[in-house]
């Protein structure tokens, strides 16, 4: 149960971010768009690695 809540918590904001990015892409230049995507990917990687490192405390396994 806890695992699905955490998975959905990571999945749905990411989908919302990607949808909002599609609107932002039209107004940004190519270089700043790539830079923006890299920042978001780094944030997602940090969140996933943080959850993975602390899974004993979060999931109790």
N, CA and C atoms as an extended XYZ file, in Angstrom:
183
Properties=species:S:1:pos:R:3:atomname:S:1:resname:S:1:resid:I:1 pbc="F F F"
N         0.839       -1.208        0.000 N   UNK     1
C         0.000        0.000        0.000 CA  UNK     1
C         0.875        1.260        0.000 C   UNK     1
N         1.839        1.289        0.904 N   UNK     2
C         2.711        2.464        0.988 CA  UNK     2
C         3.520        2.625       -0.294 C   UNK     2
N         3.909        1.482       -0.867 N   UNK     3
C         4.730        1.530       -2.078 CA  UNK     3
C         3.961        2.179       -3.226 C   UNK     3
N         2.672        1.811       -3.376 N   UNK     4
C         1.888        2.379       -4.479 CA  UNK     4
C         1.656        3.873       -4.277 C   UNK     4
N         1.507        4.291       -3.014 N   UNK     5
C         1.321        5.722       -2.749 CA  UNK     5
C         2.580        6.486       -3.152 C   UNK     5
N         3.750        5.948       -2.793 N   UNK     6
C         5.000        6.619       -3.136 CA  UNK     6
C         5.223        6.615       -4.643 C   UNK     6
N         4.893        5.488       -5.296 N   UNK     7
C         5.059        5.407       -6.749 CA  UNK     7
C         4.150        6.414       -7.457 C   UNK     7
N         2.906        6.506       -7.018 N   UNK     8
C         1.992        7.472       -7.621 CA  UNK     8
C         2.455        8.894       -7.334 C   UNK     8
N         2.984        9.107       -6.149 N   UNK     9
C         3.485       10.431       -5.803 CA  UNK     9
C         4.624       10.871       -6.698 C   UNK     9
N         5.429        9.895       -7.163 N   UNK    10
C         6.507       10.238       -8.088 CA  UNK    10
C         5.995       10.341       -9.516 C   UNK    10
N         4.997        9.522       -9.854 N   UNK    11
C         4.564        9.432      -11.248 CA  UNK    11
C         3.702       10.622      -11.662 C   UNK    11
N         2.683       10.934      -10.872 N   UNK    12
C         1.723       11.956      -11.298 CA  UNK    12
C         2.326       13.361      -11.393 C   UNK    12
N         3.152       13.815      -10.427 N   UNK    13
C         3.778       15.137      -10.606 CA  UNK    13
C         4.666       15.180      -11.842 C   UNK    13
N         5.288       14.040      -12.158 N   UNK    14
C         6.161       14.004      -13.337 CA  UNK    14
C         5.335       14.190      -14.610 C   UNK    14
N         4.170       13.530      -14.682 N   UNK    15
C         3.290       13.687      -15.844 CA  UNK    15
C         2.796       15.131      -15.932 C   UNK    15
N         2.429       15.701      -14.786 N   UNK    16
C         1.968       17.091      -14.774 CA  UNK    16
C         3.081       18.038      -15.208 C   UNK    16
N         4.311       17.745      -14.765 N   UNK    17
C         5.450       18.573      -15.172 CA  UNK    17
C         5.666       18.490      -16.675 C   UNK    17
N         5.576       17.273      -17.224 N   UNK    18
C         5.804       17.108      -18.659 CA  UNK    18
C         4.711       17.802      -19.467 C   UNK    18
N         3.473       17.743      -18.974 N   UNK    19
C         2.381       18.425      -19.671 CA  UNK    19
C         2.562       19.938      -19.643 C   UNK    19
N         2.971       20.469      -18.484 N   UNK    20
C         3.191       21.908      -18.408 CA  UNK    20
C         4.425       22.311      -19.209 C   UNK    20
N         5.379       21.386      -19.331 N   UNK    21
C         6.567       21.680      -20.136 CA  UNK    21
C         6.205       21.889      -21.603 C   UNK    21
N         5.224       21.138      -22.097 N   UNK    22
C         4.844       21.267      -23.497 CA  UNK    22
C         4.382       22.686      -23.812 C   UNK    22
N         3.714       23.337      -22.859 N   UNK    23
C         3.316       24.732      -23.064 CA  UNK    23
C         4.525       25.662      -22.987 C   UNK    23
N         5.440       25.326      -22.057 N   UNK    24
C         6.610       26.191      -21.860 CA  UNK    24
C         7.574       26.092      -23.042 C   UNK    24
N         7.611       24.920      -23.674 N   UNK    25
C         8.563       24.705      -24.769 CA  UNK    25
C         8.395       25.723      -25.887 C   UNK    25
N         7.152       26.109      -26.144 N   UNK    26
C         6.896       27.034      -27.249 CA  UNK    26
C         7.527       28.401      -26.990 C   UNK    26
N         7.623       28.811      -25.727 N   UNK    27
C         8.115       30.155      -25.431 CA  UNK    27
C         9.617       30.199      -25.140 C   UNK    27
N        10.214       29.039      -24.858 N   UNK    28
C        11.645       29.006      -24.561 CA  UNK    28
C        12.462       28.737      -25.821 C   UNK    28
N        13.695       29.152      -25.797 N   UNK    29
C        14.601       28.773      -26.878 CA  UNK    29
C        15.095       27.343      -26.636 C   UNK    29
N        15.772       26.778      -27.641 N   UNK    30
C        16.167       25.371      -27.534 CA  UNK    30
C        17.139       25.131      -26.386 C   UNK    30
N        18.125       25.998      -26.236 N   UNK    31
C        19.154       25.755      -25.221 CA  UNK    31
C        18.578       25.832      -23.808 C   UNK    31
N        17.740       26.818      -23.546 N   UNK    32
C        17.180       26.941      -22.202 CA  UNK    32
C        16.191       25.808      -21.928 C   UNK    32
N        15.545       25.291      -22.990 N   UNK    33
C        14.637       24.162      -22.826 CA  UNK    33
C        15.405       22.921      -22.397 C   UNK    33
N        16.527       22.663      -23.069 N   UNK    34
C        17.350       21.503      -22.713 CA  UNK    34
C        17.868       21.650      -21.286 C   UNK    34
N        18.298       22.855      -20.940 N   UNK    35
C        18.792       23.123      -19.597 CA  UNK    35
C        17.703       22.878      -18.549 C   UNK    35
N        16.479       23.333      -18.876 N   UNK    36
C        15.336       23.153      -17.987 CA  UNK    36
C        15.019       21.671      -17.785 C   UNK    36
N        15.051       20.906      -18.885 N   UNK    37
C        14.794       19.466      -18.806 CA  UNK    37
C        15.861       18.767      -17.968 C   UNK    37
N        17.106       19.188      -18.110 N   UNK    38
C        18.187       18.591      -17.327 CA  UNK    38
C        17.984       18.834      -15.843 C   UNK    38
N        17.538       20.036      -15.476 N   UNK    39
C        17.284       20.346      -14.069 CA  UNK    39
C        16.189       19.437      -13.519 C   UNK    39
N        15.092       19.281      -14.285 N   UNK    40
C        13.978       18.451      -13.818 CA  UNK    40
C        14.401       16.993      -13.697 C   UNK    40
N        15.210       16.498      -14.652 N   UNK    41
C        15.686       15.124      -14.580 CA  UNK    41
C        16.572       14.928      -13.353 C   UNK    41
N        17.395       15.939      -13.031 N   UNK    42
C        18.245       15.834      -11.841 CA  UNK    42
C        17.409       15.802      -10.572 C   UNK    42
N        16.335       16.596      -10.519 N   UNK    43
C        15.458       16.589       -9.345 CA  UNK    43
C        14.787       15.228       -9.207 C   UNK    43
N        14.293       14.670      -10.325 N   UNK    44
C        13.658       13.356      -10.286 CA  UNK    44
C        14.648       12.289       -9.848 C   UNK    44
N        15.882       12.357      -10.357 N   UNK    45
C        16.896       11.386       -9.980 CA  UNK    45
C        17.204       11.482       -8.494 C   UNK    45
N        17.271       12.698       -7.973 N   UNK    46
C        17.526       12.883       -6.548 CA  UNK    46
C        16.405       12.289       -5.705 C   UNK    46
N        15.154       12.534       -6.110 N   UNK    47
C        14.013       11.994       -5.364 CA  UNK    47
C        14.026       10.475       -5.355 C   UNK    47
N        14.252        9.873       -6.522 N   UNK    48
C        14.230        8.410       -6.617 CA  UNK    48
C        15.386        7.809       -5.830 C   UNK    48
N        16.580        8.406       -5.945 N   UNK    49
C        17.723        7.865       -5.217 CA  UNK    49
C        17.552        8.069       -3.714 C   UNK    49
N        16.911        9.164       -3.310 N   UNK    50
C        16.653        9.399       -1.891 CA  UNK    50
C        15.683        8.355       -1.346 C   UNK    50
N        14.612        8.069       -2.106 N   UNK    51
C        13.662        7.037       -1.695 CA  UNK    51
C        14.338        5.672       -1.647 C   UNK    51
N        15.197        5.393       -2.616 N   UNK    52
C        15.873        4.101       -2.658 CA  UNK    52
C        16.822        3.945       -1.475 C   UNK    52
N        17.528        5.024       -1.128 N   UNK    53
C        18.478        4.959       -0.018 CA  UNK    53
C        17.763        4.826        1.319 C   UNK    53
N        16.567        5.392        1.442 N   UNK    54
C        15.844        5.388        2.713 CA  UNK    54
C        14.651        4.442        2.703 C   UNK    54
N        14.687        3.433        1.818 N   UNK    55
C        13.525        2.544        1.702 CA  UNK    55
C        13.299        1.733        2.967 C   UNK    55
N        14.355        1.500        3.749 N   UNK    56
C        14.171        0.752        4.999 CA  UNK    56
C        13.272        1.530        5.958 C   UNK    56
N        13.472        2.844        6.004 N   UNK    57
C        12.684        3.664        6.930 CA  UNK    57
C        11.289        3.939        6.375 C   UNK    57
N        11.183        4.046        5.047 N   UNK    58
C         9.889        4.396        4.451 CA  UNK    58
C         8.987        3.175        4.356 C   UNK    58
N         9.535        2.061        3.835 N   UNK    59
C         8.711        0.885        3.584 CA  UNK    59
C         8.762       -0.130        4.721 C   UNK    59
N         9.721        0.055        5.630 N   UNK    60
C         9.821       -0.857        6.774 CA  UNK    60
C        10.294       -2.248        6.406 C   UNK    60
N        11.124       -2.349        5.342 N   UNK    61
C        11.652       -3.660        4.940 CA  UNK    61
C        13.141       -3.722        5.202 C   UNK    61
